Coordinates of C-alpha atoms and ligand atoms in Angstrom, one line a residue:
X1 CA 96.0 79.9 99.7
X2 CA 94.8 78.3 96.7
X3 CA 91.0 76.5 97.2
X4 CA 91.9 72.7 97.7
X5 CA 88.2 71.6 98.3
X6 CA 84.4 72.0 96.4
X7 CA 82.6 74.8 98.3
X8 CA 78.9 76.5 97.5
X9 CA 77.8 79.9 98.3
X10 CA 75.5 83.2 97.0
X11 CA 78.1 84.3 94.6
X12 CA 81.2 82.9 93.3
X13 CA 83.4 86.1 91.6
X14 CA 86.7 85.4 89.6
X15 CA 89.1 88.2 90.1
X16 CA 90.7 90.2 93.3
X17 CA 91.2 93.6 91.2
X18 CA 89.4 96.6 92.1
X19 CA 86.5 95.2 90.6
X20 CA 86.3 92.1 92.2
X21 CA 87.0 92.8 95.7
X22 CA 84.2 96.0 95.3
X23 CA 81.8 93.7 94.5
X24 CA 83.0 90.7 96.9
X25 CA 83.5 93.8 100.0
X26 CA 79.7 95.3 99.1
X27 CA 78.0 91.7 98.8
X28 CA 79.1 90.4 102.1
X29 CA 78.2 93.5 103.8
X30 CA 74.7 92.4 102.6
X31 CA 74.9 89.4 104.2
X32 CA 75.7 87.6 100.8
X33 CA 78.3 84.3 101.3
X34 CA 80.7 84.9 98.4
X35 CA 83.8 83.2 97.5
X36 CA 86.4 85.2 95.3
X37 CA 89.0 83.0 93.3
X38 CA 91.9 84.4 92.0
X39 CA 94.9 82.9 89.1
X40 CA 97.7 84.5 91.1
X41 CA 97.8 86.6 94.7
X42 CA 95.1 89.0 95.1
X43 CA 95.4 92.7 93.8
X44 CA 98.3 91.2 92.1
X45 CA 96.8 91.6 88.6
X46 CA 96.5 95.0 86.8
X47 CA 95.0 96.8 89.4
X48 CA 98.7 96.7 91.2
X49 CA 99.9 98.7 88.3
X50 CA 98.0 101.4 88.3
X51 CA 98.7 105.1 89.3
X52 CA 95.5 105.2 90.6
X53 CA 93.6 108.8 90.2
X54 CA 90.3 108.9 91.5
X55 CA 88.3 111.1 88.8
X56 CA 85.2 112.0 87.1
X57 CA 87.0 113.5 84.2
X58 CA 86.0 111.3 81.4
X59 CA 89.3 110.4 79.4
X60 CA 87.5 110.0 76.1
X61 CA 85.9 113.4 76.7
X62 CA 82.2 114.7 78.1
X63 CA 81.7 115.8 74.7
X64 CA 82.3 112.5 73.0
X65 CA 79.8 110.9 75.7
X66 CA 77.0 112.7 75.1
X67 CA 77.7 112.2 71.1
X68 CA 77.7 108.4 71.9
X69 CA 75.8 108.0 74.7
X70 CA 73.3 110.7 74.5
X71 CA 73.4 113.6 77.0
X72 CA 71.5 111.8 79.5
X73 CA 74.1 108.8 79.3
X74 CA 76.7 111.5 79.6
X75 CA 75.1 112.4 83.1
X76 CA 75.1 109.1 84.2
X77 CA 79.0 108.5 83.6
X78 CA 79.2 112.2 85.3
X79 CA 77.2 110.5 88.4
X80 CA 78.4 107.0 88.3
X81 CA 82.0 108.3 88.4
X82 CA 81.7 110.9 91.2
X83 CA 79.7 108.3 93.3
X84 CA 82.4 105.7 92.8
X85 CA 85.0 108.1 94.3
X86 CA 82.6 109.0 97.0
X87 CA 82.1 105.1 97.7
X88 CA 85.8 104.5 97.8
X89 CA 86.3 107.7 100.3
X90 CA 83.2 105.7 102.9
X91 CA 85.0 102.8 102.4
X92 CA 88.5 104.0 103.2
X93 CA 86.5 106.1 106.2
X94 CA 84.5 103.1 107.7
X95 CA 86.6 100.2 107.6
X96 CA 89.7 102.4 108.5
X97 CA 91.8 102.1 105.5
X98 CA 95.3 103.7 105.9
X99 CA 95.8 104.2 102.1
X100 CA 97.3 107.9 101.7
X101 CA 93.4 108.6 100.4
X102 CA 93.4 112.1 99.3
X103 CA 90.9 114.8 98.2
X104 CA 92.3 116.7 94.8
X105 CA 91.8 118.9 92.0
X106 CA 92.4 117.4 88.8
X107 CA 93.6 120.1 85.8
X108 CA 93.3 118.9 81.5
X109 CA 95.8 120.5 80.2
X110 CA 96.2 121.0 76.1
X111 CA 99.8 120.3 75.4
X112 CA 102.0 123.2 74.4
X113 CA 104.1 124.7 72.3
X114 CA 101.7 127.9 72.9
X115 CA 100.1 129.2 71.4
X116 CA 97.4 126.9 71.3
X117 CA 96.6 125.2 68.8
X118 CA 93.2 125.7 67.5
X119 CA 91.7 122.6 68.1
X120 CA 93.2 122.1 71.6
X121 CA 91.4 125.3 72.5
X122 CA 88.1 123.9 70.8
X123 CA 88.6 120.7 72.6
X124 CA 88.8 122.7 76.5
X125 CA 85.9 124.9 75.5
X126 CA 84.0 121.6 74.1
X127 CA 84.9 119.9 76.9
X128 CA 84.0 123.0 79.2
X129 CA 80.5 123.2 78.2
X130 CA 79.7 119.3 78.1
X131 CA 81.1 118.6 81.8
X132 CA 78.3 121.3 82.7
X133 CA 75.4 119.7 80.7
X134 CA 76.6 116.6 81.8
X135 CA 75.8 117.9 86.1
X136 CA 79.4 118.4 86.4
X137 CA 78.4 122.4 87.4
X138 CA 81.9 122.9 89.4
X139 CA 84.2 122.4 86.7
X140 CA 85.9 125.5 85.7
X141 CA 88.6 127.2 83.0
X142 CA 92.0 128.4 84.3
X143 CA 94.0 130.7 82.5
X144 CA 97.0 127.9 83.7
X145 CA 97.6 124.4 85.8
X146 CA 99.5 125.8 89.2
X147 CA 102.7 124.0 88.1
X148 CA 105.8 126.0 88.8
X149 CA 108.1 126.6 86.2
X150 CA 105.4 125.3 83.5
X151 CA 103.0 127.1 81.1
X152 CA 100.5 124.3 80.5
X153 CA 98.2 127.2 79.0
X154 CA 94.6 127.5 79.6
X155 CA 93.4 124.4 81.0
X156 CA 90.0 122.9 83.0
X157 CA 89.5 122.6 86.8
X158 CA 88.0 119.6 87.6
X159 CA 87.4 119.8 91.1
X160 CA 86.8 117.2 93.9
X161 CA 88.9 114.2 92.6
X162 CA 91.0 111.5 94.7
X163 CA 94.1 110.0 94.6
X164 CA 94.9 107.0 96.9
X165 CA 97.9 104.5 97.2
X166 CA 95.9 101.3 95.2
X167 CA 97.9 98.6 97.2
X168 CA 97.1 99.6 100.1
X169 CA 93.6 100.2 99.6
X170 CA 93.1 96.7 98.4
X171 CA 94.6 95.3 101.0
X172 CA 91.9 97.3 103.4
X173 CA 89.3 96.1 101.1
X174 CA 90.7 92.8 101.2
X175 CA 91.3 92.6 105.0
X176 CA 87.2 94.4 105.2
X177 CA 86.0 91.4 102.7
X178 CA 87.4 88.6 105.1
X179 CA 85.6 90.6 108.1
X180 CA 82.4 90.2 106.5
X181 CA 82.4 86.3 106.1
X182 CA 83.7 86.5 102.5
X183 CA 86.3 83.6 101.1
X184 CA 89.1 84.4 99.4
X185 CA 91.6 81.6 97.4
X186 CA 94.6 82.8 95.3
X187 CA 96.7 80.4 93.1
X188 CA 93.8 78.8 92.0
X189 CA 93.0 79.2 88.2
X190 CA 89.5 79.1 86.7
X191 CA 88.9 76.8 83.9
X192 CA 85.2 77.5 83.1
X193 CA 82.1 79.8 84.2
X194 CA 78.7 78.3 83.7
X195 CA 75.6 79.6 84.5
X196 CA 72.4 78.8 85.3
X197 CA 70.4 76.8 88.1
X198 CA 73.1 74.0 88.0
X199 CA 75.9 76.5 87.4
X200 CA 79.6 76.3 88.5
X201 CA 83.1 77.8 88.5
X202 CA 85.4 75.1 87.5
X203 CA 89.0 75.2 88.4
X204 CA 92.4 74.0 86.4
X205 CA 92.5 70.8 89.0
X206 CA 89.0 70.1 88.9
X207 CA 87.4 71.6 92.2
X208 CA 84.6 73.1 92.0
X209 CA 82.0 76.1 93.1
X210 CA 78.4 75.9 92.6
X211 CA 77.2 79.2 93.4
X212 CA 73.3 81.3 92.6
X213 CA 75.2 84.4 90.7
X214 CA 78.8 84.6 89.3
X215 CA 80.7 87.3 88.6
X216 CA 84.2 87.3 86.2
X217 CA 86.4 90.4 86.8
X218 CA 88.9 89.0 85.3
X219 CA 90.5 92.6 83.8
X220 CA 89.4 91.2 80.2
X221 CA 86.7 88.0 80.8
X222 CA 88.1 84.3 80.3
X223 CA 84.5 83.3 80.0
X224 CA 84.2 84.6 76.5
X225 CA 85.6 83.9 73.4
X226 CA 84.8 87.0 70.4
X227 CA 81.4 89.2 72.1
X228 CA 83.2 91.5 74.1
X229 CA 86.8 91.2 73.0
X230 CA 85.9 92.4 69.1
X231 CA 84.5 95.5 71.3
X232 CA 87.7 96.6 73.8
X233 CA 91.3 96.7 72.8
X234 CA 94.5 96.3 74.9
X235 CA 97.0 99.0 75.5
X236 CA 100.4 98.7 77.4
X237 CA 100.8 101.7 79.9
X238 CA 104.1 103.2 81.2
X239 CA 104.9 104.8 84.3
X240 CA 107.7 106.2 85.8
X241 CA 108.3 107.1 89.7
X242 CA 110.5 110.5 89.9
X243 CA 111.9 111.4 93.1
X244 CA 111.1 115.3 93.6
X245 CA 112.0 117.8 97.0
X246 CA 108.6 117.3 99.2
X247 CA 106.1 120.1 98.3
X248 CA 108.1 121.1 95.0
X249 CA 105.0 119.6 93.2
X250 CA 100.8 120.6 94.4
X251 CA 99.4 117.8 95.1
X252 CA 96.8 117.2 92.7
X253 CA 96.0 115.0 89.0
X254 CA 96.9 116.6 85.8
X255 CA 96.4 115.3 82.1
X256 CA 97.0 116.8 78.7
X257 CA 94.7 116.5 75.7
X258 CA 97.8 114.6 73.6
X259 CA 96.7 110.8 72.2
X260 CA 98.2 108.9 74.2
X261 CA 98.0 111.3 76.8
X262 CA 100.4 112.0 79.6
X263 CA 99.1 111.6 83.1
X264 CA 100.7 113.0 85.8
X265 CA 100.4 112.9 90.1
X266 CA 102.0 112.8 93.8
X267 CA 102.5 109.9 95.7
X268 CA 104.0 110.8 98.7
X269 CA 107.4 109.0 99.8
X270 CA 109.3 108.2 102.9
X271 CA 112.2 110.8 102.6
X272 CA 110.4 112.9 100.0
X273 CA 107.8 113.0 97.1
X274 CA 107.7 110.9 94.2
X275 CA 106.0 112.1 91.0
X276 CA 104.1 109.8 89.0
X277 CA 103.8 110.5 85.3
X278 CA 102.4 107.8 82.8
X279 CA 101.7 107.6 79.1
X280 CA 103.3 106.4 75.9
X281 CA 100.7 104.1 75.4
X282 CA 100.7 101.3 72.7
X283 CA 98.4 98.5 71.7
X284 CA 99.9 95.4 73.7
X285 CA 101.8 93.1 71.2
X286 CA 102.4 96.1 68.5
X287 CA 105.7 97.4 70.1
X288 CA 108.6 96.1 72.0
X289 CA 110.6 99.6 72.5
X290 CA 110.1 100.3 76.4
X291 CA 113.7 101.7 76.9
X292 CA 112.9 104.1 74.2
X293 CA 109.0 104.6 75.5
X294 CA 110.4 105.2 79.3
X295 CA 113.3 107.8 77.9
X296 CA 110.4 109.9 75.9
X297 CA 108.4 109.8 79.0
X298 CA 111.3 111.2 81.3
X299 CA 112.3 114.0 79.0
X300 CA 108.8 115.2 78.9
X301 CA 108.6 114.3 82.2
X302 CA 112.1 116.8 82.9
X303 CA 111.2 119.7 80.9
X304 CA 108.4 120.5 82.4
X305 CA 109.3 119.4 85.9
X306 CA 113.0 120.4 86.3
X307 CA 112.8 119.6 90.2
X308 CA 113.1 116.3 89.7
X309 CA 116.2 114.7 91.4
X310 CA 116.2 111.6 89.8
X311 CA 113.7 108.3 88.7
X312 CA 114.2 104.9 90.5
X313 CA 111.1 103.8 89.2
X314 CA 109.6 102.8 86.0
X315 CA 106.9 100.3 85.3
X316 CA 104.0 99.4 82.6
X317 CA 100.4 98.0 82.9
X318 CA 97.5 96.9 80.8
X319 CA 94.3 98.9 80.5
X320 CA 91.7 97.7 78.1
X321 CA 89.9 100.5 75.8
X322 CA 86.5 100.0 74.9
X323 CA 85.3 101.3 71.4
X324 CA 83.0 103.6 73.3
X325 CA 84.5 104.9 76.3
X326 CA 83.2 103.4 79.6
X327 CA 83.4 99.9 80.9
X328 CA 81.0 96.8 80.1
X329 CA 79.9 96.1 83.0
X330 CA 76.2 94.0 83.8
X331 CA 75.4 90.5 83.0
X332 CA 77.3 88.5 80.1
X333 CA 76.0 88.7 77.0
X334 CA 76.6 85.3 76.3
X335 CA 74.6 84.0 79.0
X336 CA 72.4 86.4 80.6
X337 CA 71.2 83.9 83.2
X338 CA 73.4 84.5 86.3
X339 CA 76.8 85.2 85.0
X340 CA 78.0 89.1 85.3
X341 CA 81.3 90.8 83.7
X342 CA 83.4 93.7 84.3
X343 CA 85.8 94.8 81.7
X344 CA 87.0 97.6 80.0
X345 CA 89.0 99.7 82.1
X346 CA 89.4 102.4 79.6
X347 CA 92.2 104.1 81.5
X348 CA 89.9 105.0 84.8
X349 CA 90.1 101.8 86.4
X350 CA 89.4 102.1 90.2
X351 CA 86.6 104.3 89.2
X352 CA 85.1 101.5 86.6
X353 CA 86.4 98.6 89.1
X354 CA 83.7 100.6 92.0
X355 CA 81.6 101.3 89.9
X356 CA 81.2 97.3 89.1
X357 CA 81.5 96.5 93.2
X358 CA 77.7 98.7 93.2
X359 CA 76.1 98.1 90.2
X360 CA 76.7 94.1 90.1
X361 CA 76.0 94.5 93.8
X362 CA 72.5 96.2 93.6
X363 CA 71.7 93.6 90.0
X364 CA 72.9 90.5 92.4
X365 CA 70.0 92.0 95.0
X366 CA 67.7 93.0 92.6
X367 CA 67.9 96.3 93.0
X368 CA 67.2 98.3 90.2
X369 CA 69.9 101.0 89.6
X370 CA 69.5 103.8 86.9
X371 CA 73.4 103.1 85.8
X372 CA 72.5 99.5 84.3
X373 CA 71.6 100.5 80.6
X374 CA 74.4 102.5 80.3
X375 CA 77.0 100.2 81.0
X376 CA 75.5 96.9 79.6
X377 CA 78.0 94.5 78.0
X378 CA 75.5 94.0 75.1
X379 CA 74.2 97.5 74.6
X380 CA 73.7 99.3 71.3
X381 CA 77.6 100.6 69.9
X382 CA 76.0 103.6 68.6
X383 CA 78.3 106.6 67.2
X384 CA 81.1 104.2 67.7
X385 CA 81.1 101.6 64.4
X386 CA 83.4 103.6 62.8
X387 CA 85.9 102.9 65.7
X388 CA 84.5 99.3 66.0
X389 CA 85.3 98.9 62.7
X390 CA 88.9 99.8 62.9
X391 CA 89.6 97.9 65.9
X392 CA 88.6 94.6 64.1
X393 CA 90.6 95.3 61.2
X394 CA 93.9 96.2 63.2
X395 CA 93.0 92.7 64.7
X396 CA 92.7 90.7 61.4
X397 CA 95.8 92.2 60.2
X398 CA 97.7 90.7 62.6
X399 CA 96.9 87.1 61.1
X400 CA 99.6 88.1 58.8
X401 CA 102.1 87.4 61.1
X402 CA 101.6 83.7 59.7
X403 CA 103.6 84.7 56.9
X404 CA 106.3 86.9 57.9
X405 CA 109.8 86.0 58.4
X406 CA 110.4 85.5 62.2
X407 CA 111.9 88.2 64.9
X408 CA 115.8 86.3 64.2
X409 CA 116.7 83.6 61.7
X410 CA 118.4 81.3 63.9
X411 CA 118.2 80.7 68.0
X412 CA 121.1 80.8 68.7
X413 CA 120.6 84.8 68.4
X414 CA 118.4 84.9 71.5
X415 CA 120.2 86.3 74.8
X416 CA 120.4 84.9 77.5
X417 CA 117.1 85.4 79.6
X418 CA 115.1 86.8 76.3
X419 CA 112.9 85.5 73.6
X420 CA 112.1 86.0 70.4
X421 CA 109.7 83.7 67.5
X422 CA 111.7 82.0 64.9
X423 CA 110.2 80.2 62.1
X424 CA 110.4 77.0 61.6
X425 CA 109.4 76.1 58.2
X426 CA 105.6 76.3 58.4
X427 CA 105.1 77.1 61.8
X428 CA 106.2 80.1 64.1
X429 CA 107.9 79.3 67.8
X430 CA 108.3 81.0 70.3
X431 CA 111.6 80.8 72.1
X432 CA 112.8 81.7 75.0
X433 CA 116.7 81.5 76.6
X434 CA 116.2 80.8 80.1
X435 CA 119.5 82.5 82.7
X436 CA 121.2 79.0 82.3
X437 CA 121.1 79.3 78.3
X438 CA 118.5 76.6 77.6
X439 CA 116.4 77.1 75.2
X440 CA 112.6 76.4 76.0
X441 CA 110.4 76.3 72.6
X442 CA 106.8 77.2 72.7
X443 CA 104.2 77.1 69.5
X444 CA 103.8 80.9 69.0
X445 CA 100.0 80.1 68.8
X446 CA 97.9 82.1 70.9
X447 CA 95.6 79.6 72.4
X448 CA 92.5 82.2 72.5
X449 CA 91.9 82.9 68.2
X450 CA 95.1 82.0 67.2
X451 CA 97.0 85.3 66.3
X452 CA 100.9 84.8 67.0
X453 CA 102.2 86.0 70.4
X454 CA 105.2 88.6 70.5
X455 CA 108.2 88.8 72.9
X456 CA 107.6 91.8 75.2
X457 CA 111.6 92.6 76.1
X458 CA 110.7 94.8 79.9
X459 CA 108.3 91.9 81.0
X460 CA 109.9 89.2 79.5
X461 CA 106.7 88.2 78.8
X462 CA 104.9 86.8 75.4
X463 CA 101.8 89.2 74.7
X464 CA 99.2 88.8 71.9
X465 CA 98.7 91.5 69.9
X466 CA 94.8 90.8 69.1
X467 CA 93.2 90.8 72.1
X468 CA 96.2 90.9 75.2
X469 CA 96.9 87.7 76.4
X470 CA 99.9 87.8 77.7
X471 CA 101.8 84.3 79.0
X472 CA 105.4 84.4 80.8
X473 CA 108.2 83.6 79.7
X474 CA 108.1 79.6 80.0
X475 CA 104.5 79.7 78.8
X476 CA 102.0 79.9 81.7
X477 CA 98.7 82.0 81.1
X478 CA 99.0 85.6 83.0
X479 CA 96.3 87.7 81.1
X480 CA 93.2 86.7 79.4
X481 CA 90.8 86.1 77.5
X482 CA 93.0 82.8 77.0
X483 CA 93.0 80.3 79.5
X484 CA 95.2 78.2 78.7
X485 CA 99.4 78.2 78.4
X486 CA 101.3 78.2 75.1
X487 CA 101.8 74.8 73.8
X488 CA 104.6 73.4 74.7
X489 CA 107.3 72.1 72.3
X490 CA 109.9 70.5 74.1
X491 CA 110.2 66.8 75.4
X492 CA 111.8 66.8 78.4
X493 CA 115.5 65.2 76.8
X494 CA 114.7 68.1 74.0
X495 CA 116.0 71.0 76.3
X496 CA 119.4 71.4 75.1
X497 CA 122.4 73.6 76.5
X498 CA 122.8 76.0 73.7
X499 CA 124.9 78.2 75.1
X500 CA 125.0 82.1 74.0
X501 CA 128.3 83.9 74.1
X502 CA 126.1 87.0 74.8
Ligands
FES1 FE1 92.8 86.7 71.3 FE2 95.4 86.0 71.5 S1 94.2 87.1 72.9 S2 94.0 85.6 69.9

């Protein structure tokens, strides 16, 4: 139900992902009124896409933290990520969420051919020694991951991690939040966060929420234009669901050490198991090959699990990498009054999203909490310019786009129900042939810093390539930072039958 009225209360939060509905759920259960607005349904965002492992394994590596982050930092992502699984299992325990919540151990595996190579082996031992300094005492080397038929080599046991089904357990979070006296409005679209004594949440149609803290877990913020989005970069994710004989495959998480790494679990079915392997990861806008990307992923996916029967399933998400490994999370840097943010998934995001729900929860209180420093939007990128640096030059490249020739030379080329941007002298459009065979043009114009947006052919969806906005096919905003739809060329009379014989 989208919010058709002005309303007050303690804390207004934008988003109802993992992150926002953590902090929302842990707020009202301190007696805090809070109203949580989302663009579309709730937990219908990113968060829906995810495969969900609950770990403490660090996917840019212990030994990388404690480079970055110093070894104490490195402890405090070690604690910080083991507490948040522990807060999701009390949360799943005390409100009674029926969410397939499950207790696992989680194997990093280097990728073959054996032997090993050299630096795989340096990277487990690495890896070994700096889960211990960083508290993580349990986790252990293996001579191999217990998967039949499958020599992963020597690989580390991380013991003690989860693995839950995500939709369901934000709908029990949900459901929990709405027990506690929280609000919740979806279909409503956020124009504008301000902060401050007289701040507000201001929506699309002009309603507003007046509110003493506010929180924008928005996956990447739509409150801010260049701070944090020069620091984090999007990636597009893809999945596939394999139908396997129940049992064939030990329930547990397993990654190997390849960039992009493939990520691999259990989700139990209804007639049998389904296993969920991930990867192929690419920086949203920079590639439109998912047919080929999903193929790779199910021949790896069948050589090393040759039970599998067959794969109904395939999917992709977003997950946002930060230059240095862990999420910004803590109050906007670009107004430190009473606005908070939580971004930067980096691949663990129910782990980040809880994490948010009890740091912005004890900050909101003023409570102090140890974690703060270490996951402040506006810290200190130390050991990570060089990375920083790259990031912002694979951004300004893509300004070139201005000047290339566009995807066909005509529109008439477009299929039916695709796009693709054609250039029109000067300018670039983005056009999409709608199932009837109209054509519906759209400036190309990303309406956050400008870069051109990209026809993404599985989503059918135009994504930006600088900092993942992504808009649907007739325009309309579905991922920030932008706000606002692509421009819209058409007059009403404009939209013209043009009618492809393919
Ligand atoms: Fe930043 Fe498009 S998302 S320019």
């Amino acid at each position: 139900m989208p919010l058709t009225r002005g309303m007050e209360a303690d804390v207004c939060i934008v988003g109802a992902g993992i992150a926002g509905l953590s902090t929302g759920y842990l707020l009202a259960r301190q007696g805090q009124s809070v109203v949580i607005l989302d663009a579309g349904l709730p937990g219908g965002g990113e968060t829906a896409h995810t495969t969900a492992h609950l770990s403490n394994a660090i996917d840019a590596r212990y030994f990388e933290m404690a480079r970055i982050h110093g070894s104490e930092g490195a402890r405090l992502i070690a604690e910080s990520h083991t507490a948040a699984i522990a807060r999701i299992e009390e949360a799943v325990r005390t409100e009674n969420i029926s969410c397939d919540f499950e207790r696992v151990n989680g194997y990093l595996f280097a990728p073959p051919p054996s032997p090993l190579r050299e630096e795989d082996k340096e990277i487990l031992d690495r890896e070994l020694i700096a889960a211990h300094e960083a508290g993580l005492g349990t986790v252990d080397k293996l001579d191999e991951a217990p998967i039949p038929d499958f020599d992963t080599g020597p690989c580390l046991l991380f013991p003690q991690q989860a693995q839950i089904h995500p939709l369901k357990y934000l709908a029990g979070l949900r459901a929990a939040f709405l027990r506690n006296g929280g609000k919740l409005y979806g279909h409503t679209h956020v124009k504008s966060v301000t902060g401050g004594d007289e701040g507000c949440v201001r929506t699309a149609d002009g309603k507003t929420v007046r509110a003493g803290h506010f929180v924008v877990a928005t996956n990447t913020p739509i409150n801010d234009v260049v701070a944090i989005h020069a620091k984090q970069t999007p990636y597009r994710t893809y999945v596939i669901g394999a139908e396997v004989p129940r049992g064939s495959v030990k329930h547990a998480l397993f990654w190997d050490t390849l960039d992009p790494y493939h990520y691999v679990r259990i989700q139990e079915g209804p007639t049998g198991d389904l296993l969920l392997v991930g990867g192929e990861d690419h920086k949203t806008g920079q590639a439109d090959d998912a047919a080929i990307r999903f193929a790779r992923l199910e021949r790896w996916a069948r050589e090393r699990f040759p039970m599998i029967l067959g794969v109904p399933y395939r999917w992709s998400g977003q997950t946002i990498e930060t230059v240095d490994g862990i999420a910004f999370i803590g109050r906007n840097p670009m107004d430190k009054r009473n606005v908070y943010i939580a971004t930067g998934d980096c691949g663990m995001g129910m782990t980040h999203g809880t994490i948010a729900g009890m740091l912005l929860t004890d900050m909101i209180m003023g409570r102090a909490n140890r974690w703060e420093p270490i996951y402040d939007p506006a810290r200190k990128l130390r050991g990570s310019m060089g990375e920083l640096a790259k990031q912002n030059l694979n951004v300004a490249a893509r300004y070139s786009d201005y000047v290339t020739a566009g995807d066909v030379a005509d529109e008439a080329d477009i299929p039916v129900n695709s796009g693709a941007v054609v250039r029109e002298g000067f300018r670039k459009v983005a056009v999409y042939r709608d199932t009837g065979g109209i054509c519906h043009h759209f400036s190309a114009v990303c309406p956050h810093l400008k870069c051109l947006v990209h026809w993404n052919t599985l989503e059918k969806t135009w994504d930006c390539p600088c900092h993942g906005s992504r808009f649907s096919a007739t325009g309309e905003v579905l991922n920030g930072p932008a706000i606002s739809n692509l421009e819209c060329l058409d007059q009403p009379a404009e939209k013209q039958p043009n009618i492809s014989t393919r």
